[in-house]
mmCIF file of C-alpha atoms in Angstrom:
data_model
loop_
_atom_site.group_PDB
_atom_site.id
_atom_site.type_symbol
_atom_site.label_atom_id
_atom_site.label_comp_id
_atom_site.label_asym_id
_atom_site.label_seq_id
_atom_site.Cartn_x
_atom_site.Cartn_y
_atom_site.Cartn_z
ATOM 1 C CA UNK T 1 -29.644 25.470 18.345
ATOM 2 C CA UNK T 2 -26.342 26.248 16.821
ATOM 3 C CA UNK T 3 -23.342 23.518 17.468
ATOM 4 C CA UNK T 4 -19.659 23.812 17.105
ATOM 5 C CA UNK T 5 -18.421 20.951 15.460
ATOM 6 C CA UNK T 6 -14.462 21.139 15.010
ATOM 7 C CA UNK T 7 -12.157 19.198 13.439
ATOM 8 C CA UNK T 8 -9.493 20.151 11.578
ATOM 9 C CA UNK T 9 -6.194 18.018 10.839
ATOM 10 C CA UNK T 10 -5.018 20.378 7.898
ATOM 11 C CA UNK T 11 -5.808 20.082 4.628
ATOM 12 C CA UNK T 12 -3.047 17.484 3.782
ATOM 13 C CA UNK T 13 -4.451 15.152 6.125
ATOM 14 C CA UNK T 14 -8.121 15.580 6.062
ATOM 15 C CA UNK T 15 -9.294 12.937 4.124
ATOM 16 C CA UNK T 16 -9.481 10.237 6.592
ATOM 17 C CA UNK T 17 -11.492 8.642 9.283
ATOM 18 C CA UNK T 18 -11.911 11.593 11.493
ATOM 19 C CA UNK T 19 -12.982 13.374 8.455
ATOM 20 C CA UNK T 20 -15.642 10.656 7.794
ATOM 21 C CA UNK T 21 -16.999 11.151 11.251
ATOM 22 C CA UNK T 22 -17.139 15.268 10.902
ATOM 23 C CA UNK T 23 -18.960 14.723 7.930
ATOM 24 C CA UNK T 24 -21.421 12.477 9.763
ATOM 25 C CA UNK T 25 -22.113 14.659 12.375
ATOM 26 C CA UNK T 26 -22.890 17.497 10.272
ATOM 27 C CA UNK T 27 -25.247 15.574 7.853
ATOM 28 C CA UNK T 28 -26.870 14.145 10.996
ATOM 29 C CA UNK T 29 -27.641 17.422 12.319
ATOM 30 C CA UNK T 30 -28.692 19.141 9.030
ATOM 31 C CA UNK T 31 -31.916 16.687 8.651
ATOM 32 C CA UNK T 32 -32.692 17.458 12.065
ATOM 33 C CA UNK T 33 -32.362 21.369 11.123
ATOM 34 C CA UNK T 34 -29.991 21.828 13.564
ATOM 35 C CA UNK T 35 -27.158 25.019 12.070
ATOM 36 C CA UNK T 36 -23.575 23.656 12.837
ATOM 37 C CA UNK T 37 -21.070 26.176 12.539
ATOM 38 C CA UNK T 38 -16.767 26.293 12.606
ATOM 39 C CA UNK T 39 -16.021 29.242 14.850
ATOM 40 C CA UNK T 40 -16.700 29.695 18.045
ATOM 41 C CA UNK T 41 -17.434 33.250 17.500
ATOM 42 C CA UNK T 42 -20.482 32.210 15.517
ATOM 43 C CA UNK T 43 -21.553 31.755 19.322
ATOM 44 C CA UNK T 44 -22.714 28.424 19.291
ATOM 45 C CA UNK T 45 -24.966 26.513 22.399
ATOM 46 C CA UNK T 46 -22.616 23.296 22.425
ATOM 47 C CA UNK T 47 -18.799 22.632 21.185
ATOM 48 C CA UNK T 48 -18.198 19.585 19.392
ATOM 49 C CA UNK T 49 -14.703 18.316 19.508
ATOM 50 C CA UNK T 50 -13.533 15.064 18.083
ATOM 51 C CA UNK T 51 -9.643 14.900 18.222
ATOM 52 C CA UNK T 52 -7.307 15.489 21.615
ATOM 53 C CA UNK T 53 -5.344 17.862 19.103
ATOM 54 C CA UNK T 54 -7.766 20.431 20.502
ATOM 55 C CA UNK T 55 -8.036 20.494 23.888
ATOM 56 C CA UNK T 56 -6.519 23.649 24.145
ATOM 57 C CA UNK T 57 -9.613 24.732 22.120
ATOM 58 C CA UNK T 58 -12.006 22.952 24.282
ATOM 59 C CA UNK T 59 -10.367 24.147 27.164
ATOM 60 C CA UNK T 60 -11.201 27.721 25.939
ATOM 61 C CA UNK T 61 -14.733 26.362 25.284
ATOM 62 C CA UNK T 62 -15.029 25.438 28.777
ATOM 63 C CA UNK T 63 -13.730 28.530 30.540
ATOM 64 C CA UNK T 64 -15.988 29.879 28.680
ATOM 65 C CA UNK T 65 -18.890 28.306 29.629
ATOM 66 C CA UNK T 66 -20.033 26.541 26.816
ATOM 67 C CA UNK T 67 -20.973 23.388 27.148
ATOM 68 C CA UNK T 68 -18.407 20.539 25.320
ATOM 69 C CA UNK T 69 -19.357 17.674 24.254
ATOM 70 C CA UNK T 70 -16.317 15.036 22.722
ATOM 71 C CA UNK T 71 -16.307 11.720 20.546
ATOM 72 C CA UNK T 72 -13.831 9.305 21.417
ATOM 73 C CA UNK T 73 -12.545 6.329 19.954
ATOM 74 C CA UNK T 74 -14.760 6.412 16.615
ATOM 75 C CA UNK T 75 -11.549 7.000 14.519
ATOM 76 C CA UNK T 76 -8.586 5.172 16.013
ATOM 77 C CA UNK T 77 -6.667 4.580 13.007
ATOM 78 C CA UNK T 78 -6.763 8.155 11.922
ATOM 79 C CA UNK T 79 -3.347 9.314 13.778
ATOM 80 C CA UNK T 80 -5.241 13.182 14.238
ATOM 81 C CA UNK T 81 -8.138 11.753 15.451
ATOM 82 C CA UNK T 82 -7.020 9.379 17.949
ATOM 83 C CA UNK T 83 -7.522 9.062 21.857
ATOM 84 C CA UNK T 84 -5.087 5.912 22.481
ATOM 85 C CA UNK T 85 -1.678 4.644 22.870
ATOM 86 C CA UNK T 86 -0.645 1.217 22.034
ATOM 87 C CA UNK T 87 2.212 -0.467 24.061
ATOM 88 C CA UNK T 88 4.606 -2.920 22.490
ATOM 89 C CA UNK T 89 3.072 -5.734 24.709
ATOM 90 C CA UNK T 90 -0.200 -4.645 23.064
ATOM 91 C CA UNK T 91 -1.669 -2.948 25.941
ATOM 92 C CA UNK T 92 -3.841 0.649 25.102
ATOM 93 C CA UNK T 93 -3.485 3.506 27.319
ATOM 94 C CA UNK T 94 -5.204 7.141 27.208
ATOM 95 C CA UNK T 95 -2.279 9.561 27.082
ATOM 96 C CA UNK T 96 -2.406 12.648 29.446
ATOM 97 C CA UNK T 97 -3.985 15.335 26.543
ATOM 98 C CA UNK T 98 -6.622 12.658 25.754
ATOM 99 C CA UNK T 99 -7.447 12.468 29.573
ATOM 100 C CA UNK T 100 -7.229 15.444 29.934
ATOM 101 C CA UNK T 101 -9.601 16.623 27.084
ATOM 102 C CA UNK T 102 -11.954 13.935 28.219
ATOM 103 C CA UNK T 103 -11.946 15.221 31.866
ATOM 104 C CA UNK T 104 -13.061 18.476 30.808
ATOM 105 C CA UNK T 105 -16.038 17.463 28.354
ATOM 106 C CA UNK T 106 -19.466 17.810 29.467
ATOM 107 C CA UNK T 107 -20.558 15.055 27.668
ATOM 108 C CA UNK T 108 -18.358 11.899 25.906
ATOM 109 C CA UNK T 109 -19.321 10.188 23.251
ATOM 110 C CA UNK T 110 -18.079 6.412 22.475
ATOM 111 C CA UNK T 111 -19.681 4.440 19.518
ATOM 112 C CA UNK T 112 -20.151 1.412 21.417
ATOM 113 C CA UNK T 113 -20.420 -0.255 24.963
ATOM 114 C CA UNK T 114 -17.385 -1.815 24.265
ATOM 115 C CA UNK T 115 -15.565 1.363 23.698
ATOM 116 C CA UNK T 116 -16.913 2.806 26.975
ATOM 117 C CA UNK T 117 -15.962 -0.046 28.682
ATOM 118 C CA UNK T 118 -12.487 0.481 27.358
ATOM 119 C CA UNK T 119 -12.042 3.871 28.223
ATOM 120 C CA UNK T 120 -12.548 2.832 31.997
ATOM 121 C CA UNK T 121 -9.789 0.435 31.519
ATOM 122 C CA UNK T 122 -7.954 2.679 30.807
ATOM 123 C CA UNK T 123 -8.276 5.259 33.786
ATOM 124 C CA UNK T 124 -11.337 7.596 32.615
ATOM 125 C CA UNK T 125 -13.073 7.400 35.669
ATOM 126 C CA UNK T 126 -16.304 10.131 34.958
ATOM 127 C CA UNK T 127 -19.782 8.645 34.176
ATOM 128 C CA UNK T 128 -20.694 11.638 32.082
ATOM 129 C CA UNK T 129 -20.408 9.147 28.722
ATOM 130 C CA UNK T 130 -23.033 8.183 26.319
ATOM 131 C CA UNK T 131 -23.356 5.332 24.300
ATOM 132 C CA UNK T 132 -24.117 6.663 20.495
ATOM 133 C CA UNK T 133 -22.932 4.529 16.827
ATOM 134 C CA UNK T 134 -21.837 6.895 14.211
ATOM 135 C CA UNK T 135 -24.585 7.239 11.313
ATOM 136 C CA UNK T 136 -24.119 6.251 7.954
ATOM 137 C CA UNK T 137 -25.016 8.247 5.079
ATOM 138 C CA UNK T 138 -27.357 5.312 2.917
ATOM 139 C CA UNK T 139 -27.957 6.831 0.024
ATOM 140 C CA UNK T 140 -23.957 7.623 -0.944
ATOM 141 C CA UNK T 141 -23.656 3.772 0.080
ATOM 142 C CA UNK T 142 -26.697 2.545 -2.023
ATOM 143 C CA UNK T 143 -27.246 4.610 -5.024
ATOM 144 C CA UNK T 144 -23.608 3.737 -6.390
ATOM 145 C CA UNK T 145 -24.282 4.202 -10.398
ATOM 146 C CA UNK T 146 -22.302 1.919 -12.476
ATOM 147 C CA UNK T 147 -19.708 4.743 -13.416
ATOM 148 C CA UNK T 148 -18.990 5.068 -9.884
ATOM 149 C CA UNK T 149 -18.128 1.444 -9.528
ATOM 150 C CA UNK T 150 -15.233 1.827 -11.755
ATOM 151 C CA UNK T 151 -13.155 4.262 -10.488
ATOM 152 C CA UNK T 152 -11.388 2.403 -8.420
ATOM 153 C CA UNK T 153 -10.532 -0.017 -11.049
ATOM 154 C CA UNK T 154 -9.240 2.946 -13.064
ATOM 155 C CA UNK T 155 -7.429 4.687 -9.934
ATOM 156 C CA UNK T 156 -5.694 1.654 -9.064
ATOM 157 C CA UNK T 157 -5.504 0.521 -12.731
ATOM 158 C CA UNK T 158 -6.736 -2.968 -12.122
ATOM 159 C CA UNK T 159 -8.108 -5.495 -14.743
ATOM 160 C CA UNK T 160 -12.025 -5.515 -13.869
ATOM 161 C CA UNK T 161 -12.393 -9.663 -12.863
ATOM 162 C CA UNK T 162 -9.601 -8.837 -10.035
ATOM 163 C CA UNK T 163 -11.031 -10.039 -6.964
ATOM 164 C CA UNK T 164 -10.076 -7.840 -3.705
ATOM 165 C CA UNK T 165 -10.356 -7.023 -0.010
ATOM 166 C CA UNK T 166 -10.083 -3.821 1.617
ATOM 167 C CA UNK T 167 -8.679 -3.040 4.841
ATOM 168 C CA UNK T 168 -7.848 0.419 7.035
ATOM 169 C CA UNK T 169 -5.296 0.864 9.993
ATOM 170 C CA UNK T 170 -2.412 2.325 10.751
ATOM 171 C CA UNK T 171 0.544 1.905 8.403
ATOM 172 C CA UNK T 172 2.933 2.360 11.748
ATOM 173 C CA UNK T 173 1.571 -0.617 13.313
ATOM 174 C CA UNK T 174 3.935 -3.827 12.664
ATOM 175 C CA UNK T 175 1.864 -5.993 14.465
ATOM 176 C CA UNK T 176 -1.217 -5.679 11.787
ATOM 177 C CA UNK T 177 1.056 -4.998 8.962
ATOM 178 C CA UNK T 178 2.816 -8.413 9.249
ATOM 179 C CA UNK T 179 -0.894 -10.286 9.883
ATOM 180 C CA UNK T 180 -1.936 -8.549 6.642
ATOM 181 C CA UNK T 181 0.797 -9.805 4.609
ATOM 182 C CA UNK T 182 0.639 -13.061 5.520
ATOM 183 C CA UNK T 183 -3.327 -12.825 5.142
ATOM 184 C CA UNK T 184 -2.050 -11.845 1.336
ATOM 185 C CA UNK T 185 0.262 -15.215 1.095
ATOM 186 C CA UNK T 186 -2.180 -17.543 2.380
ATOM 187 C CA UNK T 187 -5.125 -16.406 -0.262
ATOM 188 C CA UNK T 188 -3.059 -15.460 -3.399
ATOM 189 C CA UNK T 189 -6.374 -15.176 -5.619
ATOM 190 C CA UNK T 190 -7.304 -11.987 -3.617
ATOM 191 C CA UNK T 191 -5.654 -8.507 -3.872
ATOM 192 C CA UNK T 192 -5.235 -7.002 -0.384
ATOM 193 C CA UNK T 193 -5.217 -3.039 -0.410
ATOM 194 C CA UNK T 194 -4.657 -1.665 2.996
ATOM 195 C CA UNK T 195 -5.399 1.820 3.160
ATOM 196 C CA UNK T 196 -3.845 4.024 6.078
ATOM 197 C CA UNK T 197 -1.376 6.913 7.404
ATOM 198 C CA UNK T 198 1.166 7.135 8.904
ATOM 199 C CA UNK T 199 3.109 9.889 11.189
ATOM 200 C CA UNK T 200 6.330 8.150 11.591
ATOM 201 C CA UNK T 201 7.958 7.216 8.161
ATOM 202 C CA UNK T 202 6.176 8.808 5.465
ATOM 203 C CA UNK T 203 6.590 8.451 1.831
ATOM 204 C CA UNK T 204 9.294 6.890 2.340
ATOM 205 C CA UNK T 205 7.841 4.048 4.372
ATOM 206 C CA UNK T 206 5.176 3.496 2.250
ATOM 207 C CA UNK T 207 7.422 2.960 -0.664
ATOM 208 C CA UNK T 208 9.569 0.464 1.264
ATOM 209 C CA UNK T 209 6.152 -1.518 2.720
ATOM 210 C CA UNK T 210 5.075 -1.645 -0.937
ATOM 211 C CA UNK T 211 8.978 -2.960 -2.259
ATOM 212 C CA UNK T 212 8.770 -5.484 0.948
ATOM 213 C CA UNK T 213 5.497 -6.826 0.116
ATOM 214 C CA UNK T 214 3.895 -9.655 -1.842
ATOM 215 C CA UNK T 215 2.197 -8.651 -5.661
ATOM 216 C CA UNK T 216 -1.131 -9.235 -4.294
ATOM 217 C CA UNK T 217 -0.895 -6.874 -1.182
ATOM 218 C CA UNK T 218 -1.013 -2.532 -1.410
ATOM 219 C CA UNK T 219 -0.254 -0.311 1.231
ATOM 220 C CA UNK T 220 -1.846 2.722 0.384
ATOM 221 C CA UNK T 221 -1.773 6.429 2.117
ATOM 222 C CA UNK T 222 -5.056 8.480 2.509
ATOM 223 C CA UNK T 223 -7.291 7.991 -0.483
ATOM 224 C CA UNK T 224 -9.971 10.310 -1.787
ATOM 225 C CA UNK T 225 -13.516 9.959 -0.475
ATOM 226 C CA UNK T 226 -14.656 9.113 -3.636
ATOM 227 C CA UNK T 227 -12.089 5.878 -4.719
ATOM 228 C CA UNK T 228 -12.605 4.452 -1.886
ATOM 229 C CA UNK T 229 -16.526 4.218 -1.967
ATOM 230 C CA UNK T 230 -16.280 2.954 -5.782
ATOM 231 C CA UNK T 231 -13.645 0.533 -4.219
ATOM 232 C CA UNK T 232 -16.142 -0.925 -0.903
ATOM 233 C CA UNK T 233 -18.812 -0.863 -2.988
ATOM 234 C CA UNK T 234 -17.067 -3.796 -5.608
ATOM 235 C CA UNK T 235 -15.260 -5.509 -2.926
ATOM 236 C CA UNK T 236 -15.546 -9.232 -1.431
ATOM 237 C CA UNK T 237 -14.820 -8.368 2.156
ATOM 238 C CA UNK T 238 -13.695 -5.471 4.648
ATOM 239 C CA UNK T 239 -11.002 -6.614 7.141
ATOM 240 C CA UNK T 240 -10.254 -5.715 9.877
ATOM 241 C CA UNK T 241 -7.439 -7.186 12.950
ATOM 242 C CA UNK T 242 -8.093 -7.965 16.240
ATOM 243 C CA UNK T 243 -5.015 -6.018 17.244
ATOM 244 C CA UNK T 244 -6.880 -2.343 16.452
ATOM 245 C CA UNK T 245 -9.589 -0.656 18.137
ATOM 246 C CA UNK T 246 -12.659 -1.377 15.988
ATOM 247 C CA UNK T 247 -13.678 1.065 13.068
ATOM 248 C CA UNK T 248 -17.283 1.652 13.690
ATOM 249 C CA UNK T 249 -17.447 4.249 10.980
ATOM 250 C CA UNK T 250 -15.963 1.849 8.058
ATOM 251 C CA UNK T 251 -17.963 -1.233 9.726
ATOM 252 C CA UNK T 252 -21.401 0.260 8.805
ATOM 253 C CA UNK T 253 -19.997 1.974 5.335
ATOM 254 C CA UNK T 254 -19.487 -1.954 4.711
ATOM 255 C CA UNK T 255 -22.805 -2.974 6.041
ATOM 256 C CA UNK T 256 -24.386 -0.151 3.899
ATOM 257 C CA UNK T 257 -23.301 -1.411 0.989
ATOM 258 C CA UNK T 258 -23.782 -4.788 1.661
ATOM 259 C CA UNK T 259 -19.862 -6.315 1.883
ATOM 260 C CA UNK T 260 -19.303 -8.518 4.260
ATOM 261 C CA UNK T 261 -17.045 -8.090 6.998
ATOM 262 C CA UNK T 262 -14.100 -10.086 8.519
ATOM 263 C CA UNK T 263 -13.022 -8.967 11.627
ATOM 264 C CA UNK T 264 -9.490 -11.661 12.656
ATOM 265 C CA UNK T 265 -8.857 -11.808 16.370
ATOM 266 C CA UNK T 266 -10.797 -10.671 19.332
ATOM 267 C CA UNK T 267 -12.978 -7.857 18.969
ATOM 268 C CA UNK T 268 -11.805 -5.051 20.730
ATOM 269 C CA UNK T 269 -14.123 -1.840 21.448
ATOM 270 C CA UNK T 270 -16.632 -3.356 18.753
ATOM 271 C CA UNK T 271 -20.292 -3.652 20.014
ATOM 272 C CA UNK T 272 -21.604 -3.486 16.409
ATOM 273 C CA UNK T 273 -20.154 -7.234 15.082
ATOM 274 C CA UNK T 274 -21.673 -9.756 15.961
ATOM 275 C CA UNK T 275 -20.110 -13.190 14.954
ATOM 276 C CA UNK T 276 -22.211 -15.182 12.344
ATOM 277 C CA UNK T 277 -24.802 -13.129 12.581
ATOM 278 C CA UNK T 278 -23.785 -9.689 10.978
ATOM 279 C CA UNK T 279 -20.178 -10.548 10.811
ATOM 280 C CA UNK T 280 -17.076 -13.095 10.473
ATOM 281 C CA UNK T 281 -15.170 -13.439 13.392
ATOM 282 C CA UNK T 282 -12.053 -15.631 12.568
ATOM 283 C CA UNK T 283 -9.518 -16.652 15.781
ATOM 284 C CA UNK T 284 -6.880 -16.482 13.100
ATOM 285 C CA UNK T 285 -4.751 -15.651 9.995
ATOM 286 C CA UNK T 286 -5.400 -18.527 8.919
ATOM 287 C CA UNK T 287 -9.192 -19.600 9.411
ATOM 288 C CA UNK T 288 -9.436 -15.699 7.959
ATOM 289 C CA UNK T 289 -7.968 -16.814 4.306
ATOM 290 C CA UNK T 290 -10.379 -20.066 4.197
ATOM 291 C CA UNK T 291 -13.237 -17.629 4.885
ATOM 292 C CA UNK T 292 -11.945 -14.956 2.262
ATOM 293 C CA UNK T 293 -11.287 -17.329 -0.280
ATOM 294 C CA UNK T 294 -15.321 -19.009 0.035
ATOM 295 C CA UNK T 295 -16.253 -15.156 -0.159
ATOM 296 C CA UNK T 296 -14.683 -14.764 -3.043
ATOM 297 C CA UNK T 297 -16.992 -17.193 -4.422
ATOM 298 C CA UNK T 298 -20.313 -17.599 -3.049
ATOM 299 C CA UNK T 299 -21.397 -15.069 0.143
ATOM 300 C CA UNK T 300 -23.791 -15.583 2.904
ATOM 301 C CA UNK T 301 -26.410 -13.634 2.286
ATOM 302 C CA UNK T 302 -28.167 -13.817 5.555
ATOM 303 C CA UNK T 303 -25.078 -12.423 7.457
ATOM 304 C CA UNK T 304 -25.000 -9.417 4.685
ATOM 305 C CA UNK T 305 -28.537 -8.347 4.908
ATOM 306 C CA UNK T 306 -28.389 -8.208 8.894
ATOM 307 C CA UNK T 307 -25.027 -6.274 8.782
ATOM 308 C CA UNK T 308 -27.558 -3.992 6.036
ATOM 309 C CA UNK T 309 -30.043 -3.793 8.711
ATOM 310 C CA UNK T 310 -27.793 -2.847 11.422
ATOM 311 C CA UNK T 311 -26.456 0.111 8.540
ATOM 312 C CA UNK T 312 -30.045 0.837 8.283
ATOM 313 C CA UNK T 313 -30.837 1.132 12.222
ATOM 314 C CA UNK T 314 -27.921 3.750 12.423
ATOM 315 C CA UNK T 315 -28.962 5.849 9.248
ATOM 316 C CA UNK T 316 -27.624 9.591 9.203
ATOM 317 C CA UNK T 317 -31.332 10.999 9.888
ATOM 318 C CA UNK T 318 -31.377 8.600 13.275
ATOM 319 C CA UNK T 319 -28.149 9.332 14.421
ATOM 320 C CA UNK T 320 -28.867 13.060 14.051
ATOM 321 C CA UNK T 321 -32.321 12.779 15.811
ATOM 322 C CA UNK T 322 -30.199 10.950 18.661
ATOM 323 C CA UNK T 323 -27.424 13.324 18.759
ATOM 324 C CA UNK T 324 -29.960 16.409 19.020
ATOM 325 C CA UNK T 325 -31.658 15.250 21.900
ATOM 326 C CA UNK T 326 -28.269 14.385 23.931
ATOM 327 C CA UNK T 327 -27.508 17.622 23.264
ATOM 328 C CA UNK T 328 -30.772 18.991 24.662
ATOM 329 C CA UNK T 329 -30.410 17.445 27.292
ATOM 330 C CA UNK T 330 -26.737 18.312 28.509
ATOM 331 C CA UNK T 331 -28.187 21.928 27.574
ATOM 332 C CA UNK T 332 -30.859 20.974 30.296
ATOM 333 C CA UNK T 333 -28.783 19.607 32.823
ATOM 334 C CA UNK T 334 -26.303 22.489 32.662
ATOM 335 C CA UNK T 335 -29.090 25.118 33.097
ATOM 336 C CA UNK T 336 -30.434 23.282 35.956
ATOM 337 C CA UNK T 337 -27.177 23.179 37.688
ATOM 338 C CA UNK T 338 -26.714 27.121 37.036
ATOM 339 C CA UNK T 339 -29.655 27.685 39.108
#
């Protein structure tokens, strides 16, 4: 079996979440000897898309007649891998490309029941959709060597007792942006660094974020693979808001290498947290920084070994083994129908 697996934002933006679900797939698929290839000329038996950027491509795909098979909603803060709109009131919508790329796949793909169950909300009306969690590569996440662990440290030039969080969204989105920095005022012992992109202001907005913030929170664009795993490996909690779609991707990255997360707000296309028991679930800001600030001391250790068994249930090998036989079976299916 040969699969198409595209995704391709440019080179300037490829470092990102949709990037860190490509890379999934294709590791998934190479331990279960399955040849993924970029072209469609290779003359693959399924195409792989994961951003609405190219459903022109899949529409070729499909005219085709090769079968297409699309993730959606495993990267929604990555602006060239996303599937929704947000509305001012806070209301998500799927934009006419991304229903329209979803109306043509074969097969979708959400990472959780949550997610499907979202999509439906918001007008996808097929039943052709599959329930399947990213994987999680466990040995990048595990076998971090001491040398590794410093990099961030050294990229971000901080002394080495600074305690920090991590966070990822969208840099455009004012609603999480003010949450976060007053999540920075109300725990001043812990260095925020909010990691994102943006497609609206640029540079320029980052610097102005940055000059408008507190000492003790960074807004930070796209940030090499490798500084960011140094920088969830060492740090005392992932965040994320209730406001965003969930990040199933950086959730088990976390749970791989045992950080706890802290998700503040209602859980929103997350099937993978579960409050108290593999996660922290705050209503608020503020029950968030009382949380943060006992992580930064002592952590639960029961909550961070099942968010590590979760990680573990959803290794790269499984999630390849899984993807391999949904395709197999659309393969099936489409045969059957041809008859």
């Amino acid at each position: 079996m040969k699969v198409l697996v595209r995704f391709d934002p440019g080179v300037r933006n490829d470092i990102f979440e949709g990037t860190r679900l490509r890379k999934s797939i294709k590791g998934g698929l190479e331990l279960n000897n399955i040849k993924w290839v970029e072209s469609i000329f290779a003359e693959p038996d399924i195409c792989h898309f994961l951003s609405p950027i190219d459903e022109p491509k899949a529409h070729e795909a499909k005219a085709d007649g090769y079968p297409v098979v699309v993730s959606a909603l495993y990267a929604e803060s990555d602006p060239y891998c996303r599937f929704l709109e947000r509305s001012p009131e806070n209301f998500y919508s799927l934009p006419q490309r991304s229903l329209k790329m979803l109306n043509e796949a074969d097969l979708v793909l959400v990472p959780t029941l949550s997610a499907k169950n979202l999509l439906f909300q918001c007008g996808y009306q097929n039943q052709n959709i599959e329930v399947l969690p990213p994987g999680v590569n466990l040995a990048r996440f595990e076998e971090i060597d001491p040398l590794e662990a410093q990099i961030f440290y050294r990229y971000f030039k901080l002394p080495r007792e600074t305690k920090y969080a991590i966070a990822i969204g969208d840099l455009d989105d004012k609603i999480t942006i003010e949450k976060a920095k007053i999540l920075a005022e109300l725990t001043p012992n812990i260095t925020f660094f909010f990691f994102g992109s943006t497609t609206k202001t640029g540079d320029a907005g980052l610097k102005k974020l940055n000059k408008q913030s507190l000492a003790n929170l960074r807004f930070a664009g796209i940030t090499e693979d490798d500084v960011y795993r140094s920088g969830i490996s060492g740090a005392t909690c992932f965040v994320e808001f209730g406001e965003t779609i969930s990040q199933p991707v950086e959730e088990l990255e976390a749970m791989a290498v045992k950080v706890p997360i802290v998700h503040v707000g209602k859980t929103r296309g997350s099937g993978l947290l579960q409050d108290g028991v593999n996660c922290y679930s705050p209503s608020d800001v503020t029950e968030a920084a009382k949380i943060i600030d006992s992580l930064s001391t002592s952590k639960d250790n029961a909550i961070i070994m099942q968010g590590y068994k979760m990680a573990r249930e959803n290794s790269l090998s499984t999630f390849g083994e899984k993807l391999k036989g949904l395709y197999e079976s659309l393969i099936k299916k489409m045969e059957e129908n041809q008859k």
